[in-house]
XYZ file of C-alpha atoms in Angstrom:
567
model
C -82.011 -103.202 26.168
C -85.372 -101.497 25.858
C -88.362 -103.339 27.156
C -91.430 -103.549 24.961
C -94.288 -102.806 27.346
C -95.429 -99.866 29.420
C -95.524 -99.910 33.158
C -98.782 -99.966 35.040
C -100.228 -97.518 37.474
C -98.079 -97.549 40.586
C -94.729 -98.905 41.706
C -92.917 -98.342 44.972
C -89.333 -98.019 46.073
C -88.603 -98.059 49.779
C -85.258 -96.585 50.779
C -83.791 -96.882 54.251
C -80.409 -95.397 55.119
C -77.983 -96.676 57.705
C -75.849 -93.636 58.471
C -73.686 -95.348 61.070
C -72.100 -97.498 58.369
C -72.213 -94.788 55.710
C -74.176 -97.195 53.498
C -77.816 -97.515 52.512
C -79.956 -100.629 52.424
C -82.427 -100.065 49.617
C -85.504 -102.218 49.207
C -86.605 -102.117 45.589
C -90.289 -103.055 45.168
C -92.052 -103.289 41.825
C -95.766 -103.245 42.534
C -96.790 -102.964 38.881
C -98.121 -105.532 36.393
C -95.115 -104.761 34.192
C -91.380 -104.772 34.687
C -89.141 -101.998 35.872
C -86.051 -101.928 33.706
C -82.899 -101.682 35.803
C -80.546 -99.846 33.474
C -77.599 -99.888 35.832
C -76.591 -100.579 39.397
C -73.277 -100.883 41.223
C -75.086 -101.666 44.453
C -74.836 -105.186 45.844
C -77.847 -107.468 45.581
C -78.610 -109.046 48.961
C -81.895 -110.954 48.642
C -85.206 -111.190 46.803
C -85.838 -111.058 43.061
C -83.170 -110.226 40.536
C -83.448 -108.695 37.057
C -82.966 -111.027 34.132
C -80.095 -110.768 31.697
C -81.846 -107.956 29.864
C -82.256 -105.865 33.013
C -85.976 -106.522 33.431
C -86.944 -106.559 37.109
C -90.084 -108.723 37.495
C -93.530 -107.349 38.163
C -94.928 -107.667 41.695
C -91.472 -108.477 43.058
C -89.013 -106.994 45.531
C -85.320 -107.155 46.339
C -82.889 -105.798 48.901
C -79.753 -103.986 47.726
C -76.865 -102.668 49.804
C -75.404 -99.446 48.401
C -72.127 -97.967 49.631
C -71.389 -94.224 49.322
C -71.440 -92.987 45.731
C -73.209 -96.129 44.500
C -76.545 -95.947 42.724
C -79.547 -97.748 41.196
C -80.830 -96.500 37.827
C -84.252 -97.556 36.557
C -86.402 -96.581 33.599
C -89.844 -96.689 32.033
C -90.057 -98.246 28.570
C -93.203 -98.746 26.565
C -94.596 -99.355 23.082
C -97.505 -96.951 23.291
C -95.927 -94.002 25.038
C -93.141 -93.968 22.412
C -90.837 -92.018 24.683
C -87.238 -91.549 23.487
C -85.175 -91.523 25.520
C -87.128 -93.332 28.207
C -87.757 -91.374 31.438
C -85.223 -92.494 34.030
C -84.775 -92.241 37.776
C -81.649 -92.566 39.885
C -81.254 -93.591 43.508
C -77.823 -92.349 44.521
C -76.062 -92.697 47.868
C -73.944 -89.761 48.997
C -70.759 -89.732 51.072
C -72.751 -89.906 54.286
C -74.691 -92.997 53.236
C -77.928 -91.096 52.584
C -79.987 -92.224 49.597
C -81.525 -89.601 47.350
C -83.665 -89.639 44.233
C -83.157 -87.658 41.045
C -85.386 -88.133 38.027
C -86.351 -86.954 34.595
C -89.365 -89.228 34.743
C -92.973 -88.399 35.528
C -94.884 -88.423 38.803
C -91.990 -89.560 40.986
C -91.755 -88.274 44.551
C -89.349 -88.847 47.423
C -90.676 -88.544 50.938
C -89.254 -89.975 54.166
C -86.705 -91.964 52.159
C -89.481 -93.593 50.132
C -89.551 -93.034 46.404
C -93.016 -93.554 44.940
C -93.324 -94.020 41.191
C -96.706 -93.341 39.617
C -96.427 -93.798 35.896
C -100.080 -93.278 35.005
C -102.416 -95.533 33.101
C -102.844 -94.281 29.506
C -106.012 -92.223 29.105
C -108.182 -93.671 26.363
C -111.458 -92.520 24.831
C -113.311 -95.797 24.426
C -116.286 -94.233 22.646
C -113.998 -92.719 20.022
C -112.251 -96.065 19.718
C -115.476 -97.783 18.661
C -116.057 -95.035 16.103
C -112.489 -95.344 14.812
C -112.858 -99.070 14.232
C -116.144 -98.515 12.418
C -114.468 -95.957 10.172
C -111.624 -98.337 9.333
C -114.081 -101.132 8.489
C -116.102 -98.771 6.286
C -112.963 -97.630 4.475
C -111.862 -101.215 4.017
C -115.188 -102.266 2.508
C -115.035 -99.287 0.144
C -111.671 -100.518 -1.158
C -113.039 -103.858 -2.304
C -113.240 -104.166 -6.093
C -116.585 -104.856 -7.749
C -118.228 -107.354 -7.738
C -116.677 -108.350 -4.429
C -118.905 -108.716 -1.418
C -118.600 -106.723 1.769
C -117.875 -109.759 3.887
C -114.957 -109.053 6.165
C -111.722 -110.978 6.475
C -110.393 -112.233 9.755
C -107.595 -109.658 9.680
C -107.497 -106.170 8.165
C -103.984 -105.063 7.290
C -103.191 -101.556 8.498
C -100.452 -100.616 6.038
C -100.859 -99.762 2.365
C -98.376 -102.327 1.073
C -100.126 -105.257 2.725
C -103.529 -103.903 1.765
C -102.461 -103.790 -1.881
C -101.332 -107.401 -1.731
C -104.568 -108.340 -0.002
C -106.615 -106.739 -2.795
C -104.894 -109.018 -5.301
C -105.693 -112.131 -3.291
C -108.647 -114.402 -4.136
C -109.647 -114.180 -0.486
C -110.543 -110.530 -1.062
C -113.551 -111.635 -3.105
C -115.280 -113.627 -0.384
C -113.744 -114.279 2.997
C -115.839 -114.510 6.122
C -114.023 -116.122 9.001
C -115.298 -116.817 12.476
C -113.450 -113.842 13.917
C -115.012 -111.527 11.344
C -118.467 -112.990 11.905
C -118.522 -111.389 15.336
C -118.517 -107.956 13.736
C -122.224 -108.093 12.741
C -123.076 -109.717 16.070
C -121.615 -107.051 18.345
C -122.272 -104.048 16.109
C -125.777 -105.264 15.302
C -126.533 -105.770 18.996
C -125.257 -102.297 19.810
C -127.484 -100.766 17.140
C -130.514 -102.712 18.347
C -130.028 -101.318 21.843
C -128.920 -97.821 20.781
C -131.042 -96.829 17.794
C -130.122 -93.396 16.487
C -126.912 -92.830 18.462
C -123.639 -91.788 16.877
C -122.616 -95.225 15.671
C -126.107 -96.230 14.460
C -127.460 -96.796 11.980
C -124.260 -98.198 10.482
C -123.995 -97.446 6.778
C -121.326 -100.110 6.573
C -123.474 -102.588 8.545
C -126.287 -102.061 6.039
C -123.822 -102.505 3.182
C -122.461 -105.617 4.830
C -125.885 -107.220 5.089
C -126.868 -106.301 1.552
C -123.722 -107.997 0.296
C -124.389 -111.102 2.359
C -127.921 -111.331 0.959
C -126.570 -110.960 -2.560
C -124.018 -113.700 -1.988
C -126.399 -116.047 -0.231
C -130.101 -115.275 -0.745
C -131.091 -118.367 1.221
C -129.026 -117.325 4.221
C -127.302 -120.716 4.238
C -123.662 -119.682 4.365
C -121.841 -122.813 5.420
C -119.004 -121.390 7.440
C -118.074 -121.113 11.045
C -115.716 -119.549 9.481
C -113.279 -121.631 7.778
C -110.081 -120.366 9.364
C -111.128 -121.234 12.894
C -112.847 -124.464 11.975
C -110.513 -126.198 9.578
C -107.028 -127.559 9.617
C -104.630 -129.323 7.299
C -105.625 -129.040 3.649
C -108.720 -126.899 4.184
C -108.424 -123.298 3.091
C -110.577 -120.202 3.535
C -113.478 -120.426 1.132
C -113.815 -124.209 1.135
C -116.682 -126.080 2.722
C -116.045 -127.956 5.938
C -116.626 -131.695 6.064
C -119.883 -132.339 7.821
C -121.980 -129.949 5.776
C -123.558 -126.564 6.338
C -126.086 -127.811 8.875
C -123.318 -128.485 11.358
C -121.880 -124.994 11.309
C -124.784 -122.634 10.626
C -125.342 -120.805 13.935
C -121.772 -119.555 14.131
C -122.453 -117.214 11.223
C -126.254 -117.269 10.905
C -126.669 -116.027 14.485
C -124.530 -112.903 14.049
C -126.190 -112.199 10.695
C -129.632 -112.458 12.311
C -128.687 -109.810 14.868
C -127.230 -107.540 12.179
C -130.279 -107.918 9.957
C -132.546 -107.071 12.879
C -130.500 -103.934 13.539
C -130.453 -102.883 9.897
C -134.247 -103.078 9.767
C -134.811 -101.707 13.281
C -135.912 -105.091 14.513
C -138.770 -105.438 12.027
C -139.385 -108.413 9.765
C -137.982 -107.561 6.336
C -140.150 -107.558 3.258
C -137.995 -110.171 1.526
C -138.212 -112.540 4.464
C -134.442 -112.751 4.872
C -134.608 -112.015 8.585
C -137.220 -114.744 9.080
C -135.031 -117.168 7.156
C -132.136 -116.515 9.522
C -134.344 -116.695 12.611
C -135.845 -120.011 11.549
C -132.401 -121.495 10.988
C -131.218 -120.207 14.334
C -134.311 -121.463 16.176
C -133.889 -124.963 14.766
C -130.516 -125.451 16.478
C -131.142 -127.462 19.644
C -128.240 -127.745 22.083
C -129.823 -130.872 23.543
C -129.021 -132.517 20.209
C -125.816 -130.765 19.145
C -123.743 -131.716 22.174
C -119.955 -132.034 22.489
C -120.317 -135.814 22.375
C -122.198 -135.582 19.102
C -119.299 -133.689 17.546
C -116.685 -136.350 18.068
C -115.657 -138.408 15.080
C -117.425 -136.241 12.496
C -114.629 -136.574 9.994
C -112.783 -133.297 10.380
C -110.144 -132.195 12.875
C -110.748 -130.503 16.229
C -114.526 -130.861 16.433
C -115.333 -127.432 17.785
C -118.847 -126.961 16.459
C -120.518 -127.331 19.883
C -118.303 -124.528 21.115
C -118.807 -122.122 18.222
C -122.454 -122.940 17.691
C -123.327 -123.381 21.344
C -121.769 -120.098 22.429
C -122.955 -118.004 19.477
C -126.394 -119.600 19.546
C -126.836 -118.534 23.173
C -125.347 -115.068 22.622
C -127.562 -114.495 19.610
C -130.728 -115.696 21.316
C -130.012 -113.524 24.345
C -129.364 -110.432 22.239
C -132.440 -110.936 20.063
C -134.651 -111.661 23.062
C -133.289 -108.649 24.930
C -133.411 -106.308 21.926
C -129.653 -105.870 21.881
C -128.772 -106.353 25.547
C -128.463 -109.178 28.057
C -130.971 -107.993 30.677
C -133.516 -110.725 30.076
C -136.643 -111.827 31.852
C -139.607 -113.974 30.934
C -141.597 -110.985 29.636
C -138.987 -110.091 27.008
C -140.259 -112.434 24.315
C -141.321 -110.490 21.223
C -142.886 -111.382 17.877
C -140.138 -112.137 15.375
C -137.515 -112.642 18.062
C -136.223 -115.826 19.604
C -138.151 -116.422 22.813
C -136.869 -116.238 26.347
C -138.031 -119.816 26.906
C -135.985 -121.051 23.964
C -132.894 -119.277 25.261
C -133.357 -120.777 28.718
C -133.906 -124.269 27.289
C -130.665 -124.042 25.349
C -128.875 -122.503 28.338
C -129.950 -125.435 30.500
C -128.622 -127.866 27.886
C -125.374 -125.891 27.673
C -124.785 -126.178 31.420
C -125.325 -129.939 31.599
C -124.259 -131.542 28.314
C -120.488 -131.086 28.403
C -120.152 -127.562 27.016
C -118.853 -126.436 30.416
C -117.098 -128.447 33.134
C -116.188 -127.811 36.795
C -112.615 -126.860 37.651
C -111.500 -126.243 41.235
C -109.218 -123.211 41.604
C -107.156 -121.874 44.489
C -105.969 -118.454 45.598
C -102.440 -117.402 46.544
C -102.960 -118.854 50.024
C -104.055 -122.234 48.739
C -107.729 -121.783 49.622
C -109.926 -123.595 47.112
C -112.976 -122.221 45.292
C -115.403 -123.718 42.770
C -114.690 -122.837 39.164
C -116.208 -123.505 35.750
C -114.442 -123.566 32.411
C -115.938 -123.519 28.906
C -114.772 -126.378 26.680
C -113.358 -125.122 23.407
C -112.664 -128.328 21.486
C -113.670 -131.891 22.166
C -110.713 -133.281 20.251
C -107.301 -131.620 19.991
C -106.624 -127.902 19.881
C -107.268 -126.275 16.491
C -104.868 -124.864 13.888
C -102.800 -128.057 13.921
C -101.988 -127.546 10.251
C -100.061 -124.358 10.956
C -98.678 -124.523 14.475
C -98.315 -127.925 16.029
C -100.353 -127.594 19.199
C -101.027 -131.272 19.734
C -99.321 -131.024 23.120
C -102.383 -129.107 24.312
C -104.333 -132.349 24.250
C -108.087 -132.591 24.037
C -110.595 -130.233 25.632
C -108.685 -126.924 25.865
C -110.312 -123.663 26.969
C -110.025 -120.216 25.379
C -110.526 -116.878 27.114
C -113.054 -115.883 24.451
C -115.243 -118.774 25.555
C -114.942 -117.713 29.187
C -116.049 -114.194 28.260
C -119.037 -115.597 26.379
C -119.797 -117.806 29.361
C -119.965 -114.761 31.630
C -122.325 -112.969 29.252
C -124.731 -115.872 28.753
C -124.785 -116.768 32.467
C -125.540 -113.111 33.185
C -128.379 -113.223 30.631
C -129.736 -116.312 32.391
C -129.515 -114.478 35.753
C -127.211 -117.240 36.981
C -124.856 -115.405 39.335
C -123.509 -118.592 40.877
C -122.215 -119.815 37.510
C -121.037 -116.317 36.597
C -118.817 -116.146 39.680
C -117.480 -119.662 39.177
C -116.457 -118.751 35.621
C -114.921 -115.549 36.926
C -112.952 -117.621 39.436
C -111.466 -119.632 36.594
C -110.579 -116.480 34.633
C -108.885 -114.880 37.644
C -107.074 -118.096 38.520
C -105.636 -118.414 35.014
C -104.742 -114.730 34.850
C -102.941 -114.781 38.176
C -101.122 -118.074 37.775
C -100.037 -118.050 34.118
C -101.157 -114.706 32.642
C -98.280 -112.892 30.934
C -97.826 -109.815 28.747
C -94.188 -110.441 27.835
C -91.747 -113.324 27.727
C -88.011 -113.162 28.287
C -85.599 -113.531 25.366
C -85.548 -117.327 25.690
C -89.353 -117.584 25.599
C -89.225 -119.826 28.655
C -90.302 -117.507 31.480
C -92.560 -114.512 31.945
C -90.920 -111.126 32.357
C -94.163 -109.101 32.441
C -96.723 -110.693 34.738
C -100.401 -109.797 34.473
C -103.078 -110.540 37.051
C -106.349 -109.803 35.250
C -105.695 -110.781 31.608
C -106.433 -114.464 31.091
C -104.204 -116.369 28.620
C -106.068 -116.812 25.375
C -105.790 -120.615 25.409
C -104.946 -123.170 28.089
C -105.054 -126.944 28.130
C -107.495 -129.017 30.149
C -105.186 -128.820 33.177
C -105.206 -125.011 33.052
C -101.661 -124.583 31.715
C -100.508 -122.662 28.625
C -98.713 -124.609 25.919
C -96.298 -123.913 23.096
C -96.604 -123.057 19.455
C -94.134 -125.786 18.569
C -93.580 -124.644 14.979
C -93.213 -121.000 15.950
C -90.113 -121.378 18.072
C -91.643 -122.322 21.387
C -93.846 -119.300 22.114
C -96.240 -119.861 24.966
C -99.985 -119.235 24.677
C -100.043 -117.250 27.906
C -100.745 -113.832 26.380
C -104.312 -112.534 26.362
C -106.703 -111.949 23.454
C -108.218 -108.475 23.416
C -111.711 -109.589 22.402
C -111.953 -111.730 25.516
C -110.590 -108.943 27.713
C -113.166 -106.512 26.269
C -116.086 -108.849 26.794
C -114.976 -109.815 30.297
C -114.870 -106.112 31.168
C -118.363 -105.721 29.699
C -119.674 -108.684 31.695
C -118.175 -107.299 34.908
C -119.846 -103.956 34.246
C -123.201 -105.667 33.731
C -122.754 -107.727 36.905
C -121.864 -104.650 38.921
C -125.000 -102.863 37.722
C -127.262 -105.820 38.394
C -125.891 -107.726 41.375
C -123.477 -105.232 42.977
C -122.062 -107.781 45.433
C -120.365 -111.006 44.292
C -121.561 -114.308 45.719
C -119.690 -116.152 48.432
C -118.216 -118.345 45.695
C -115.970 -115.585 44.326
C -112.379 -115.822 45.510
C -110.530 -112.826 46.855
C -111.830 -109.661 48.400
C -112.410 -107.622 45.242
C -115.895 -106.687 44.125
C -117.027 -106.347 40.518
C -116.307 -102.606 40.416
C -112.712 -103.051 41.600
C -112.133 -105.947 39.239
C -113.217 -103.939 36.201
C -110.949 -101.056 37.258
C -107.955 -103.383 37.618
C -108.758 -105.130 34.341
C -109.095 -101.823 32.492
C -105.731 -100.662 33.837
C -103.932 -103.715 32.484
C -105.802 -103.505 29.174
C -104.781 -99.851 28.802
C -101.124 -100.876 28.856
C -101.219 -104.096 26.908
C -104.323 -104.271 24.667
C -104.676 -100.848 23.048
C -102.758 -98.914 20.417
C -102.725 -95.146 20.033
C -102.041 -93.234 16.814
C -102.407 -96.227 14.493
C -101.945 -95.673 10.774
C -104.546 -96.858 8.268
C -104.580 -95.632 4.683
C -102.161 -92.848 5.536
C -104.088 -91.637 8.582
C -102.062 -91.866 11.771
C -104.775 -90.772 14.150
C -106.694 -93.904 15.067
C -106.821 -95.390 18.551
C -107.666 -99.089 18.266
C -106.929 -102.352 20.016
C -104.133 -104.796 19.345
C -104.845 -108.529 18.970
C -103.635 -109.202 22.507
C -101.275 -108.497 25.360
C -98.122 -110.008 23.859
C -98.275 -108.400 20.422
C -96.344 -105.237 21.275
C -95.565 -103.055 18.252
C -96.699 -105.781 15.863
C -100.235 -105.234 17.107
C -100.320 -101.996 15.143
C -100.016 -103.785 11.825
C -103.392 -105.533 11.957
C -106.979 -105.023 13.082
C -109.332 -107.862 13.920
C -112.736 -106.377 12.999
C -114.616 -109.076 14.877
C -113.044 -107.911 18.116
C -115.020 -104.670 17.971
C -117.739 -104.710 20.611
C -119.163 -101.160 20.915
C -121.281 -102.042 23.940
C -118.191 -103.353 25.736
C -116.245 -100.183 24.942
C -119.205 -98.085 26.092
C -119.260 -100.011 29.379
C -115.555 -99.371 29.833
C -116.079 -95.675 29.181
C -118.560 -95.494 32.040
């Protein structure tokens, strides 16, 4: 059975021979964040981990095998992105004298002093080109929209012609701006504010996007968070959310404000649209719009403090910092949200229930202070599609943790930054997973740096009940990207983590380890869109495998994050 994920950077096999008995004791050690697939063995398992029924030997595991003369262990590399057929294989064979040897048609495998070292390399990715590729796909997608459709983006862009054709015939093609898509103007607008005149800026498609938004909503009062992420049950994309537009404005107004600033090079526009957005954004006070105020508002999963709190802070930081998060009290500029306003809202965010403490522990049981960002004050969202009620109230998503890192960095709050990082690392190392076994009950591909995209208030993943029991322990690529970006910023600014950070890794090592896992599990090479099979993009997350090639989430594009990864 072929396994669906690539192996990570380095694995080890230690081979010791016992010539007096004409047998070899072979210690098989998988030091990768993926599995090694044991294709065949007639050696005898003695102790340690064992492969599952599909032959997948767990990541970060070891086992002792006893191999008599002429017995052997065969192992292979399988992966979705390398697309290697047949998979490179290696063989540990014991000869008549009980001496183990290695033969291979794989890559970067050496045998020295009876130790076979496997170094299947991390895929080499051009992150700068990736940002350009995604921009090109978005521009092509917008160009496909029939007149008089707007250029607002959907949550998901289909990557194959058949699905695109069906999408064009859908009413949602006319006007569909979801929360996921709303991040596209935020991140691309911020990048253009900070990088005026570079390859990706100015964005023709960003300008087109904003012109279409202004045509659709001259007042700037688009009442969506968006709908897909905010509503459940009978609500559909394109319908207003109970509670009214005032409750959900910043989640889309904030990103639009950043995009409009970028389109006009940060200057107030002649039609006053930018000022309209800024005024709406500035009126949102997190001292008033607290998690407690969201409860009982008449619609399911009251998440508006999360969406509006996080995007309000991100937007204010980016507008104050002219596209970046390196803020100080002198950064306030005419037409921009002030540093003082950002700090006032940040203070409210840290004390009014948006974030809560969560003690974490390392592999030795030593405890460290952690912080998690509250996603929903009621039950987990999407209850109309997948029954996630077993998640309970107050879950946390990795996206929120990534945003928490960025806003705490902007506030120069290293103590909170490291506590949030503790929570991310704890979740990644205890329940992070890039592949489940065939029963969907245990992890066959462990990850250590990719946080599960959603966990309950106890820190555990839960099941999509209506989807056959799939766990929520795979990562979401947008969170992984923004965590990598935040780590890069922290390394540039603070260099050394605080004493609160668990483990011995510094920021630079953490970003390297995170990038290595992302390269295997979050990115797709040679993706087809509109007949072009030459795009490198990201998948939705670590457990999507080949299916991740069929869709693109435009809101996941964060050019500044990709630029940070490139450096």
